[in-house]
Amino acid sequence: MIKENLFVLLIISLMSTGLFAQHNLSLNIDGVTSEKGNICFAVYNDEGSFLKFDKVYKSGSEKAVKGKTAFDITDLPEGDYAIAIFHDANGNKNLDTNMLGIPKEQIAFSKGKMKMFGPPKYKECVFTVNSNMEMNIRLN
């Protein structure tokens, strides 16, 4: 009985120290060219999953607002993340590309920029969450 009580006290103390803390990320997406469709986001938490649609840590979308679209990503544990965003202007829930694979819809990444021959690497986009935070990202 004493061991069980000590275990419960240990868990409560770990929770109160922030070990299991969840944080919110407020995103401000600038450069939205129209109110058509949605701004879609994908959050990745490791290099191996980056830009793989079947390995997204957290995803969602928000109705596009011309100029700036703002929304929150909630319940992120402390850690490293990278975000990919696109403006799904036609509402088909896919990033439309041309025959060469070049996006036809606006895209952006946390920190990293599109390159001449493809998207940035995870290391170029990664940021650390250790408290509630706000980030501005501009669509290209």
PDB file of N, CA and C in Angstrom, residues 27 29-34 36-41 60-65 68-71 84-89 106 139:
ATOM      1  N   LEU A  27      -0.180  29.943 -35.088  1.00  0.00           N
ATOM      2  CA  LEU A  27       0.409  30.198 -36.405  1.00  0.00           C
ATOM      3  C   LEU A  27      -0.300  31.360 -37.081  1.00  0.00           C
ATOM      4  N   ILE A  29      -0.335  32.795 -40.792  1.00  0.00           N
ATOM      5  CA  ILE A  29       0.059  32.481 -42.160  1.00  0.00           C
ATOM      6  C   ILE A  29      -0.193  33.712 -43.018  1.00  0.00           C
ATOM      7  N   ASP A  30       0.880  34.365 -43.472  1.00  0.00           N
ATOM      8  CA  ASP A  30       0.791  35.566 -44.296  1.00  0.00           C
ATOM      9  C   ASP A  30       0.862  35.206 -45.775  1.00  0.00           C
ATOM     10  N   GLY A  31       0.397  36.133 -46.616  1.00  0.00           N
ATOM     11  CA  GLY A  31       0.503  35.962 -48.061  1.00  0.00           C
ATOM     12  C   GLY A  31      -0.571  35.088 -48.669  1.00  0.00           C
ATOM     13  N   VAL A  32      -1.685  34.881 -47.959  1.00  0.00           N
ATOM     14  CA  VAL A  32      -2.785  34.074 -48.498  1.00  0.00           C
ATOM     15  C   VAL A  32      -3.446  34.892 -49.608  1.00  0.00           C
ATOM     16  N   THR A  33      -3.466  34.364 -50.827  1.00  0.00           N
ATOM     17  CA  THR A  33      -3.900  35.144 -51.991  1.00  0.00           C
ATOM     18  C   THR A  33      -5.405  35.202 -52.199  1.00  0.00           C
ATOM     19  N   SER A  34      -6.160  34.308 -51.562  1.00  0.00           N
ATOM     20  CA  SER A  34      -7.620  34.335 -51.735  1.00  0.00           C
ATOM     21  C   SER A  34      -8.306  33.660 -50.552  1.00  0.00           C
ATOM     22  N   LYS A  36     -10.543  31.383 -51.072  1.00  0.00           N
ATOM     23  CA  LYS A  36     -10.977  30.078 -51.571  1.00  0.00           C
ATOM     24  C   LYS A  36     -10.250  28.965 -50.829  1.00  0.00           C
ATOM     25  N   GLY A  37     -10.952  27.902 -50.505  1.00  0.00           N
ATOM     26  CA  GLY A  37     -10.331  26.712 -49.943  1.00  0.00           C
ATOM     27  C   GLY A  37      -9.856  26.856 -48.508  1.00  0.00           C
ATOM     28  N   ASN A  38      -8.833  26.081 -48.177  1.00  0.00           N
ATOM     29  CA  ASN A  38      -8.315  25.994 -46.812  1.00  0.00           C
ATOM     30  C   ASN A  38      -6.803  26.108 -46.783  1.00  0.00           C
ATOM     31  N   ILE A  39      -6.303  26.504 -45.616  1.00  0.00           N
ATOM     32  CA  ILE A  39      -4.875  26.438 -45.339  1.00  0.00           C
ATOM     33  C   ILE A  39      -4.662  25.119 -44.600  1.00  0.00           C
ATOM     34  N   CYS A  40      -3.910  24.221 -45.183  1.00  0.00           N
ATOM     35  CA  CYS A  40      -3.677  22.886 -44.608  1.00  0.00           C
ATOM     36  C   CYS A  40      -2.277  22.832 -43.995  1.00  0.00           C
ATOM     37  N   PHE A  41      -2.171  22.133 -42.871  1.00  0.00           N
ATOM     38  CA  PHE A  41      -0.862  22.009 -42.223  1.00  0.00           C
ATOM     39  C   PHE A  41      -0.585  20.572 -41.844  1.00  0.00           C
ATOM     40  N   GLY A  60      -4.173  19.216 -39.961  1.00  0.00           N
ATOM     41  CA  GLY A  60      -5.477  19.868 -39.924  1.00  0.00           C
ATOM     42  C   GLY A  60      -5.569  20.936 -40.987  1.00  0.00           C
ATOM     43  N   SER A  61      -6.664  21.668 -40.957  1.00  0.00           N
ATOM     44  CA  SER A  61      -6.844  22.755 -41.910  1.00  0.00           C
ATOM     45  C   SER A  61      -7.745  23.820 -41.300  1.00  0.00           C
ATOM     46  N   GLU A  62      -7.653  25.001 -41.885  1.00  0.00           N
ATOM     47  CA  GLU A  62      -8.434  26.146 -41.432  1.00  0.00           C
ATOM     48  C   GLU A  62      -8.908  26.887 -42.679  1.00  0.00           C
ATOM     49  N   LYS A  63     -10.115  27.422 -42.634  1.00  0.00           N
ATOM     50  CA  LYS A  63     -10.662  28.180 -43.756  1.00  0.00           C
ATOM     51  C   LYS A  63      -9.699  29.324 -44.105  1.00  0.00           C
ATOM     52  N   ALA A  64      -9.385  29.458 -45.368  1.00  0.00           N
ATOM     53  CA  ALA A  64      -8.467  30.503 -45.819  1.00  0.00           C
ATOM     54  C   ALA A  64      -9.090  31.884 -45.637  1.00  0.00           C
ATOM     55  N   VAL A  65      -8.282  32.802 -45.163  1.00  0.00           N
ATOM     56  CA  VAL A  65      -8.662  34.207 -45.044  1.00  0.00           C
ATOM     57  C   VAL A  65      -7.640  34.994 -45.850  1.00  0.00           C
ATOM     58  N   LYS A  68      -4.107  37.148 -44.313  1.00  0.00           N
ATOM     59  CA  LYS A  68      -3.523  36.393 -43.195  1.00  0.00           C
ATOM     60  C   LYS A  68      -4.558  35.444 -42.614  1.00  0.00           C
ATOM     61  N   THR A  69      -4.166  34.202 -42.438  1.00  0.00           N
ATOM     62  CA  THR A  69      -4.996  33.191 -41.777  1.00  0.00           C
ATOM     63  C   THR A  69      -4.281  32.790 -40.499  1.00  0.00           C
ATOM     64  N   ALA A  70      -4.996  32.835 -39.390  1.00  0.00           N
ATOM     65  CA  ALA A  70      -4.400  32.492 -38.092  1.00  0.00           C
ATOM     66  C   ALA A  70      -5.147  31.310 -37.480  1.00  0.00           C
ATOM     67  N   PHE A  71      -4.394  30.424 -36.835  1.00  0.00           N
ATOM     68  CA  PHE A  71      -5.001  29.292 -36.128  1.00  0.00           C
ATOM     69  C   PHE A  71      -4.009  28.743 -35.120  1.00  0.00           C
ATOM     70  N   ALA A  84       4.848  21.779 -42.508  1.00  0.00           N
ATOM     71  CA  ALA A  84       4.629  22.051 -43.928  1.00  0.00           C
ATOM     72  C   ALA A  84       3.203  22.569 -44.067  1.00  0.00           C
ATOM     73  N   ILE A  85       3.034  23.617 -44.881  1.00  0.00           N
ATOM     74  CA  ILE A  85       1.730  24.258 -45.046  1.00  0.00           C
ATOM     75  C   ILE A  85       1.468  24.456 -46.531  1.00  0.00           C
ATOM     76  N   PHE A  86       0.217  24.315 -46.943  1.00  0.00           N
ATOM     77  CA  PHE A  86      -0.144  24.703 -48.302  1.00  0.00           C
ATOM     78  C   PHE A  86      -1.559  25.255 -48.331  1.00  0.00           C
ATOM     79  N   HIS A  87      -1.801  26.118 -49.324  1.00  0.00           N
ATOM     80  CA  HIS A  87      -3.126  26.700 -49.519  1.00  0.00           C
ATOM     81  C   HIS A  87      -3.866  25.828 -50.523  1.00  0.00           C
ATOM     82  N   ASP A  88      -4.789  25.024 -50.020  1.00  0.00           N
ATOM     83  CA  ASP A  88      -5.604  24.138 -50.859  1.00  0.00           C
ATOM     84  C   ASP A  88      -6.744  24.974 -51.443  1.00  0.00           C
ATOM     85  N   ALA A  89      -6.408  25.792 -52.427  1.00  0.00           N
ATOM     86  CA  ALA A  89      -7.361  26.759 -52.970  1.00  0.00           C
ATOM     87  C   ALA A  89      -8.573  26.103 -53.626  1.00  0.00           C
ATOM     88  N   GLN A 106       0.099  27.566 -53.305  1.00  0.00           N
ATOM     89  CA  GLN A 106       1.053  28.200 -52.393  1.00  0.00           C
ATOM     90  C   GLN A 106       1.483  27.222 -51.305  1.00  0.00           C
ATOM     91  N   LEU A 139       3.420  32.287 -46.990  1.00  0.00           N
ATOM     92  CA  LEU A 139       3.217  31.406 -48.144  1.00  0.00           C
ATOM     93  C   LEU A 139       3.925  31.968 -49.359  1.00  0.00           C
TER      94      LEU A 139
END
